[in-house]
Amino acid sequence: MDIKELFAKQEEMQRKTLNAKNEKESEITKVMTFYIGDQVYGIEIPSVIEIIGVPHITVVPGIPYYIKGIINVRSKVVPVIDMRSRFGKEEKEYTDRTNTIIIEEAGVSVGVIVDEVIGVIPVFQKNIANSPDRIGVNDNKFIKYLLEMPDGIKLVLDVAKLIYDGDIYLTDE
Amino acid sequence: MRKGNGILMAKVEPGMEAMVDVYIFETTALLEQLDEILLRTEKANEFTEEDINEIFRIMHTVKGSSAMMGFENLQVLAHKGEDMFFIIRENPEKMTDVGFVYDLVFQMSDLFKAEIDMIQNDDNYEPTDFSDMLAKLEKGAKMLKGELDGIDIEEAAAAPEAEAQAAAPVAAAPDCTTVRVFFEDGCKMENIRAFMLINNVRESVDDVEIVSYVPDDIESNQDSANVIIDNGFLLSFRAPDPKAVFSAIENSLNVESYEVIDANARKEAEEAAAAAAAPAPAASAPAQQETVSAAEPAASTPAPAAPKPAEKPKNTEQKAPAAPSGGGKQSLISVNLQKLDQLHDIVGEIITTESMVISNPELEGLRLESFTKSARELRKLTADLQDTVMSIRMVPLTGPFQKMNRIVRDMKVKLNKDVELVIEGDTTEVDKSIVDNLNDPLMHLVRNCMDHGIEDNVEERIARGKPAKGTIKLSAMSSSGEVIITISDDGAGIDTDKVLAKAERSGLLMKPASEYTEREIQNMILLPGFSTNDVVTEYSGRGVGMDVVKSNLSKMGGSLTVESKKGEGTAFIIKIPLTLAIVDGMEIMVGDAEFTVPISVIKESFIVKREQILNDTKRGEMIMIRGVCYPMLRLNEKFGLYSEVNDIEDGIVLLIESENRGICLFADKLIGEQQVVVKPFPKYLSQYDIKGEGLSGCTIMGDGSISLIIDVNNLIGSH
């Protein structure tokens, strides 16, 4: 038998047993993590369009204080939300480390300003903590689930709720 | 249009999905054409032969395409309509006093439109049951039949059944050649093959005139394939050189054999075919046959109508958009609006990018002769490009204007008022998005004219020296970047006393009644919650309407004003910018924010002296210009922006005016004039009332920064 085939077969078998054994350990998704204050938050990668610094923000009247205004992302006008003030934290001056993460859900783009982007981590089923009942409701309505990682707990945000704000209906223009 | 189609697909036969849009488009166009013909003929009180044939053709096409799409209920409905006009076509000379036909056909056309609308928009589309209408149509057909032919009811009912077969047979025209064509065994879809054969003959032989064919429903009826298998396909044509036709038939696909048959043999075959195709009483067919064929042999050719040189050119022109398969070359194509919007956006971006390149700060102070020259050339070309793209989106106002005919007609009957609608300048072109949004406002205004404008009593009119017949005039013209649409009536005019009293009762007055000018009072009817009509009618008087019209129009950037003279009539004047997407703007700075003010509203800009400012009791500032006092609005305060320019002498004042109201804006400085591409605010922000703050949109400037566009009407309103 060809040695290559043998290798392939062996690899295949290994993978199979691994999968059977570690069903719980298969990667579900990837999450981009970032700081808001001291807490690490995350957003699932499929919702992330791009990460930029903080560009010039054009102030728009008549909108809530946590929406800082609109920015121009490659000829597209996108509103930006300051996450610190969205979560009721004290606002901080933007620095070189401050990032704007452009996220999109159902065709609506929004930029969220966070203190600092950390990186991307893979998420396995075993990392998802059994959430207390309070997750997903009231003050915690923006949290989709908790991740228990060796280096601490991370809160993964629910982008749809963040954009649609839970109770606001967006007209289809 | 594309909204629900993804889900709709399941309801349409597989393979037909792509056709749904086309079907909806074509059928809608046909129905509009039908309405137009009916209105015209009703007005002229005369059905020409041409009109009847045209209506018959429309019905037939709708029937055929509905059947093809599998919308059985629509097919049956169209079939009944076709029946009725079949009877009329037989005896056009007796078609005089049949007002009920109009009502029936209008009702039918409404049902059709509603159904098509449902197909288009309703995700859970369920075919509607039209049995009521069908019964009405049948009864109409019987009445026609009874009146015209004196045939009793049973027979008349049977006659339409035989129609499909009866319509087809060929006249005993001597110069006509008939062939019987057999297709290869088991070649499948004989009806389609037959259809292709006809097309093939038409294409390959000049001057050929297809007189008729049997069975004639090959396009719509699957079963006709079996008839063809059994009896062959009969094709009658008139051609200077029959041999050419024979060779065309020979060269057609799947043709097994053909034979030329004479008139007698043909008749036999026909009867056999008719008997085989439908269980209808074949006996009545021959009797029908003669009348039909003698009256209109050529017209019985089902749609698409053969391009017949004898037909009037005007007629063919009308047909062109509806019957694309009719042969002739078309100079029109239909384009998906989304693609146009995309093109439009890209052109907008190009213009922005162009100014980014040409006025790039890095080029400053350099002597670039050839660059400047090329840049000028480029600017000229992009301007051309922009104009062309704009013109693609421009459509005439004919559509929404013609629809008003129908409304006037219906209301005329209901309100028992004799009114004529005069249309002027309906060829004026405006942006497609405007035309789409104009229907409702126009309808409201025309209804208002019908209901409130024109006097209820003819005596009243005559007493004032006006003709007994009222006139509503709908006119459009374009002037300097705006289209002006006027809807006027020669009715009673606005009773200012009544309006004022009503406004007082409704608590709409802001100052003592005596201080209102006539013009102000007249425009009160546009206020929300205002209706002078004490009785709510089907058409108006509910107190919604005029303000809705106004807000609809202002969404398009338009305005509505009223002019009226008591006893002489009322005119509603709509002004809408020709295009919404590109605005000539003046760029101004307030603090570090940039704003765009549409040039069209700026009356003047100037620097004021402190002494010119008047302070009112509420710490508001005002300024007197040429005897008129204008309020002063500091934009930094209005928009909550930090600005170092707080002394009125350091900044600049813009006098802006819209809808006869003026206001002065105070800004830090003027930057200059620029054409900007209007972008709406991001969807996420649509939940907040930014419009109410006096901003209509934003635009991306050459340097990538965003400028907010000031919405003057709202700004004045909110002040």
JSON list of N, CA and C in Angstrom, two decimals, chain B residues 132-170:
[
{"chain": "B", "resi": 132, "resn": "ASP", "atom": "N", "xyz": [-68.47, 36.10, -7.77]},
{"chain": "B", "resi": 132, "resn": "ASP", "atom": "CA", "xyz": [-69.44, 37.19, -7.88]},
{"chain": "B", "resi": 132, "resn": "ASP", "atom": "C", "xyz": [-69.28, 37.95, -9.19]},
{"chain": "B", "resi": 133, "resn": "MET", "atom": "N", "xyz": [-68.01, 38.31, -9.40]},
{"chain": "B", "resi": 133, "resn": "MET", "atom": "CA", "xyz": [-67.71, 39.10, -10.60]},
{"chain": "B", "resi": 133, "resn": "MET", "atom": "C", "xyz": [-67.98, 38.27, -11.84]},
{"chain": "B", "resi": 134, "resn": "LEU", "atom": "N", "xyz": [-67.64, 37.01, -11.77]},
{"chain": "B", "resi": 134, "resn": "LEU", "atom": "CA", "xyz": [-67.86, 36.14, -12.92]},
{"chain": "B", "resi": 134, "resn": "LEU", "atom": "C", "xyz": [-69.34, 36.10, -13.27]},
{"chain": "B", "resi": 135, "resn": "ALA", "atom": "N", "xyz": [-70.15, 35.97, -12.21]},
{"chain": "B", "resi": 135, "resn": "ALA", "atom": "CA", "xyz": [-71.59, 35.92, -12.43]},
{"chain": "B", "resi": 135, "resn": "ALA", "atom": "C", "xyz": [-72.06, 37.22, -13.08]},
{"chain": "B", "resi": 136, "resn": "LYS", "atom": "N", "xyz": [-71.52, 38.34, -12.55]},
{"chain": "B", "resi": 136, "resn": "LYS", "atom": "CA", "xyz": [-71.92, 39.63, -13.10]},
{"chain": "B", "resi": 136, "resn": "LYS", "atom": "C", "xyz": [-71.55, 39.72, -14.58]},
{"chain": "B", "resi": 137, "resn": "LEU", "atom": "N", "xyz": [-70.33, 39.29, -14.87]},
{"chain": "B", "resi": 137, "resn": "LEU", "atom": "CA", "xyz": [-69.86, 39.37, -16.25]},
{"chain": "B", "resi": 137, "resn": "LEU", "atom": "C", "xyz": [-70.71, 38.49, -17.16]},
{"chain": "B", "resi": 138, "resn": "GLU", "atom": "N", "xyz": [-71.04, 37.32, -16.63]},
{"chain": "B", "resi": 138, "resn": "GLU", "atom": "CA", "xyz": [-71.84, 36.41, -17.42]},
{"chain": "B", "resi": 138, "resn": "GLU", "atom": "C", "xyz": [-73.19, 37.03, -17.72]},
{"chain": "B", "resi": 139, "resn": "LYS", "atom": "N", "xyz": [-73.72, 37.66, -16.65]},
{"chain": "B", "resi": 139, "resn": "LYS", "atom": "CA", "xyz": [-75.02, 38.29, -16.82]},
{"chain": "B", "resi": 139, "resn": "LYS", "atom": "C", "xyz": [-74.92, 39.43, -17.84]},
{"chain": "B", "resi": 140, "resn": "GLY", "atom": "N", "xyz": [-73.81, 40.18, -17.74]},
{"chain": "B", "resi": 140, "resn": "GLY", "atom": "CA", "xyz": [-73.58, 41.26, -18.69]},
{"chain": "B", "resi": 140, "resn": "GLY", "atom": "C", "xyz": [-73.53, 40.72, -20.11]},
{"chain": "B", "resi": 141, "resn": "ALA", "atom": "N", "xyz": [-72.83, 39.61, -20.24]},
{"chain": "B", "resi": 141, "resn": "ALA", "atom": "CA", "xyz": [-72.70, 39.02, -21.57]},
{"chain": "B", "resi": 141, "resn": "ALA", "atom": "C", "xyz": [-74.07, 38.60, -22.09]},
{"chain": "B", "resi": 142, "resn": "LYS", "atom": "N", "xyz": [-74.87, 38.05, -21.18]},
{"chain": "B", "resi": 142, "resn": "LYS", "atom": "CA", "xyz": [-76.20, 37.60, -21.58]},
{"chain": "B", "resi": 142, "resn": "LYS", "atom": "C", "xyz": [-77.05, 38.78, -22.00]},
{"chain": "B", "resi": 143, "resn": "MET", "atom": "N", "xyz": [-76.95, 39.84, -21.20]},
{"chain": "B", "resi": 143, "resn": "MET", "atom": "CA", "xyz": [-77.74, 41.03, -21.53]},
{"chain": "B", "resi": 143, "resn": "MET", "atom": "C", "xyz": [-77.37, 41.55, -22.89]},
{"chain": "B", "resi": 144, "resn": "LEU", "atom": "N", "xyz": [-76.08, 41.61, -23.12]},
{"chain": "B", "resi": 144, "resn": "LEU", "atom": "CA", "xyz": [-75.61, 42.07, -24.43]},
{"chain": "B", "resi": 144, "resn": "LEU", "atom": "C", "xyz": [-76.17, 41.20, -25.52]},
{"chain": "B", "resi": 145, "resn": "LYS", "atom": "N", "xyz": [-76.03, 39.94, -25.27]},
{"chain": "B", "resi": 145, "resn": "LYS", "atom": "CA", "xyz": [-76.46, 38.94, -26.23]},
{"chain": "B", "resi": 145, "resn": "LYS", "atom": "C", "xyz": [-77.95, 39.10, -26.50]},
{"chain": "B", "resi": 146, "resn": "GLY", "atom": "N", "xyz": [-78.69, 39.17, -25.41]},
{"chain": "B", "resi": 146, "resn": "GLY", "atom": "CA", "xyz": [-80.13, 39.26, -25.53]},
{"chain": "B", "resi": 146, "resn": "GLY", "atom": "C", "xyz": [-80.54, 40.51, -26.30]},
{"chain": "B", "resi": 147, "resn": "GLU", "atom": "N", "xyz": [-79.90, 41.62, -25.94]},
{"chain": "B", "resi": 147, "resn": "GLU", "atom": "CA", "xyz": [-80.23, 42.87, -26.58]},
{"chain": "B", "resi": 147, "resn": "GLU", "atom": "C", "xyz": [-79.91, 42.86, -28.06]},
{"chain": "B", "resi": 148, "resn": "LEU", "atom": "N", "xyz": [-78.73, 42.34, -28.32]},
{"chain": "B", "resi": 148, "resn": "LEU", "atom": "CA", "xyz": [-78.23, 42.50, -29.67]},
{"chain": "B", "resi": 148, "resn": "LEU", "atom": "C", "xyz": [-78.80, 41.48, -30.65]},
{"chain": "B", "resi": 149, "resn": "ASP", "atom": "N", "xyz": [-78.83, 40.25, -30.18]},
{"chain": "B", "resi": 149, "resn": "ASP", "atom": "CA", "xyz": [-79.22, 39.20, -31.11]},
{"chain": "B", "resi": 149, "resn": "ASP", "atom": "C", "xyz": [-80.62, 38.67, -30.90]},
{"chain": "B", "resi": 150, "resn": "GLY", "atom": "N", "xyz": [-81.16, 38.99, -29.76]},
{"chain": "B", "resi": 150, "resn": "GLY", "atom": "CA", "xyz": [-82.47, 38.44, -29.46]},
{"chain": "B", "resi": 150, "resn": "GLY", "atom": "C", "xyz": [-82.42, 36.94, -29.22]},
{"chain": "B", "resi": 151, "resn": "ILE", "atom": "N", "xyz": [-81.27, 36.41, -29.02]},
{"chain": "B", "resi": 151, "resn": "ILE", "atom": "CA", "xyz": [-81.14, 35.00, -28.72]},
{"chain": "B", "resi": 151, "resn": "ILE", "atom": "C", "xyz": [-81.49, 34.79, -27.25]},
{"chain": "B", "resi": 152, "resn": "ASP", "atom": "N", "xyz": [-82.14, 33.74, -26.94]},
{"chain": "B", "resi": 152, "resn": "ASP", "atom": "CA", "xyz": [-82.51, 33.59, -25.54]},
{"chain": "B", "resi": 152, "resn": "ASP", "atom": "C", "xyz": [-81.31, 33.18, -24.69]},
{"chain": "B", "resi": 153, "resn": "ILE", "atom": "N", "xyz": [-81.54, 33.21, -23.40]},
{"chain": "B", "resi": 153, "resn": "ILE", "atom": "CA", "xyz": [-80.41, 33.19, -22.48]},
{"chain": "B", "resi": 153, "resn": "ILE", "atom": "C", "xyz": [-79.56, 31.93, -22.54]},
{"chain": "B", "resi": 154, "resn": "GLU", "atom": "N", "xyz": [-80.19, 30.81, -22.60]},
{"chain": "B", "resi": 154, "resn": "GLU", "atom": "CA", "xyz": [-79.42, 29.56, -22.63]},
{"chain": "B", "resi": 154, "resn": "GLU", "atom": "C", "xyz": [-78.42, 29.55, -23.77]},
{"chain": "B", "resi": 155, "resn": "GLU", "atom": "N", "xyz": [-78.92, 29.93, -24.89]},
{"chain": "B", "resi": 155, "resn": "GLU", "atom": "CA", "xyz": [-78.10, 29.90, -26.08]},
{"chain": "B", "resi": 155, "resn": "GLU", "atom": "C", "xyz": [-76.92, 30.85, -25.94]},
{"chain": "B", "resi": 156, "resn": "ALA", "atom": "N", "xyz": [-77.24, 32.02, -25.38]},
{"chain": "B", "resi": 156, "resn": "ALA", "atom": "CA", "xyz": [-76.20, 33.04, -25.22]},
{"chain": "B", "resi": 156, "resn": "ALA", "atom": "C", "xyz": [-75.11, 32.55, -24.30]},
{"chain": "B", "resi": 157, "resn": "ALA", "atom": "N", "xyz": [-75.55, 31.84, -23.27]},
{"chain": "B", "resi": 157, "resn": "ALA", "atom": "CA", "xyz": [-74.56, 31.35, -22.32]},
{"chain": "B", "resi": 157, "resn": "ALA", "atom": "C", "xyz": [-73.65, 30.34, -22.98]},
{"chain": "B", "resi": 158, "resn": "ALA", "atom": "N", "xyz": [-74.22, 29.60, -23.88]},
{"chain": "B", "resi": 158, "resn": "ALA", "atom": "CA", "xyz": [-73.43, 28.57, -24.54]},
{"chain": "B", "resi": 158, "resn": "ALA", "atom": "C", "xyz": [-72.47, 29.19, -25.54]},
{"chain": "B", "resi": 159, "resn": "ALA", "atom": "N", "xyz": [-72.89, 30.29, -26.10]},
{"chain": "B", "resi": 159, "resn": "ALA", "atom": "CA", "xyz": [-72.10, 30.89, -27.17]},
{"chain": "B", "resi": 159, "resn": "ALA", "atom": "C", "xyz": [-70.66, 31.19, -26.78]},
{"chain": "B", "resi": 160, "resn": "PRO", "atom": "N", "xyz": [-70.44, 31.80, -25.62]},
{"chain": "B", "resi": 160, "resn": "PRO", "atom": "CA", "xyz": [-69.06, 32.11, -25.28]},
{"chain": "B", "resi": 160, "resn": "PRO", "atom": "C", "xyz": [-68.17, 30.88, -25.24]},
{"chain": "B", "resi": 161, "resn": "GLU", "atom": "N", "xyz": [-68.75, 29.78, -24.86]},
{"chain": "B", "resi": 161, "resn": "GLU", "atom": "CA", "xyz": [-67.97, 28.55, -24.80]},
{"chain": "B", "resi": 161, "resn": "GLU", "atom": "C", "xyz": [-67.42, 28.21, -26.17]},
{"chain": "B", "resi": 162, "resn": "ALA", "atom": "N", "xyz": [-68.26, 28.46, -27.14]},
{"chain": "B", "resi": 162, "resn": "ALA", "atom": "CA", "xyz": [-67.86, 28.11, -28.49]},
{"chain": "B", "resi": 162, "resn": "ALA", "atom": "C", "xyz": [-66.91, 29.14, -29.08]},
{"chain": "B", "resi": 163, "resn": "GLU", "atom": "N", "xyz": [-66.79, 30.23, -28.37]},
{"chain": "B", "resi": 163, "resn": "GLU", "atom": "CA", "xyz": [-66.06, 31.36, -28.92]},
{"chain": "B", "resi": 163, "resn": "GLU", "atom": "C", "xyz": [-64.64, 31.03, -29.33]},
{"chain": "B", "resi": 164, "resn": "ALA", "atom": "N", "xyz": [-63.96, 30.33, -28.45]},
{"chain": "B", "resi": 164, "resn": "ALA", "atom": "CA", "xyz": [-62.55, 30.05, -28.71]},
{"chain": "B", "resi": 164, "resn": "ALA", "atom": "C", "xyz": [-62.39, 29.37, -30.07]},
{"chain": "B", "resi": 165, "resn": "GLN", "atom": "N", "xyz": [-63.31, 28.47, -30.32]},
{"chain": "B", "resi": 165, "resn": "GLN", "atom": "CA", "xyz": [-63.21, 27.77, -31.59]},
{"chain": "B", "resi": 165, "resn": "GLN", "atom": "C", "xyz": [-63.76, 28.62, -32.73]},
{"chain": "B", "resi": 166, "resn": "ALA", "atom": "N", "xyz": [-64.82, 29.35, -32.39]},
{"chain": "B", "resi": 166, "resn": "ALA", "atom": "CA", "xyz": [-65.49, 30.08, -33.44]},
{"chain": "B", "resi": 166, "resn": "ALA", "atom": "C", "xyz": [-64.65, 31.25, -33.94]},
{"chain": "B", "resi": 167, "resn": "ALA", "atom": "N", "xyz": [-63.89, 31.81, -33.03]},
{"chain": "B", "resi": 167, "resn": "ALA", "atom": "CA", "xyz": [-63.14, 32.99, -33.40]},
{"chain": "B", "resi": 167, "resn": "ALA", "atom": "C", "xyz": [-62.06, 32.67, -34.43]},
{"chain": "B", "resi": 168, "resn": "ALA", "atom": "N", "xyz": [-61.57, 31.46, -34.34]},
{"chain": "B", "resi": 168, "resn": "ALA", "atom": "CA", "xyz": [-60.42, 31.13, -35.13]},
{"chain": "B", "resi": 168, "resn": "ALA", "atom": "C", "xyz": [-60.69, 30.87, -36.61]},
{"chain": "B", "resi": 169, "resn": "PRO", "atom": "N", "xyz": [-61.72, 30.16, -36.90]},
{"chain": "B", "resi": 169, "resn": "PRO", "atom": "CA", "xyz": [-61.88, 29.73, -38.28]},
{"chain": "B", "resi": 169, "resn": "PRO", "atom": "C", "xyz": [-61.73, 30.85, -39.29]},
{"chain": "B", "resi": 170, "resn": "VAL", "atom": "N", "xyz": [-61.34, 30.44, -40.40]},
{"chain": "B", "resi": 170, "resn": "VAL", "atom": "CA", "xyz": [-60.93, 31.38, -41.41]},
{"chain": "B", "resi": 170, "resn": "VAL", "atom": "C", "xyz": [-62.12, 31.84, -42.22]}
]
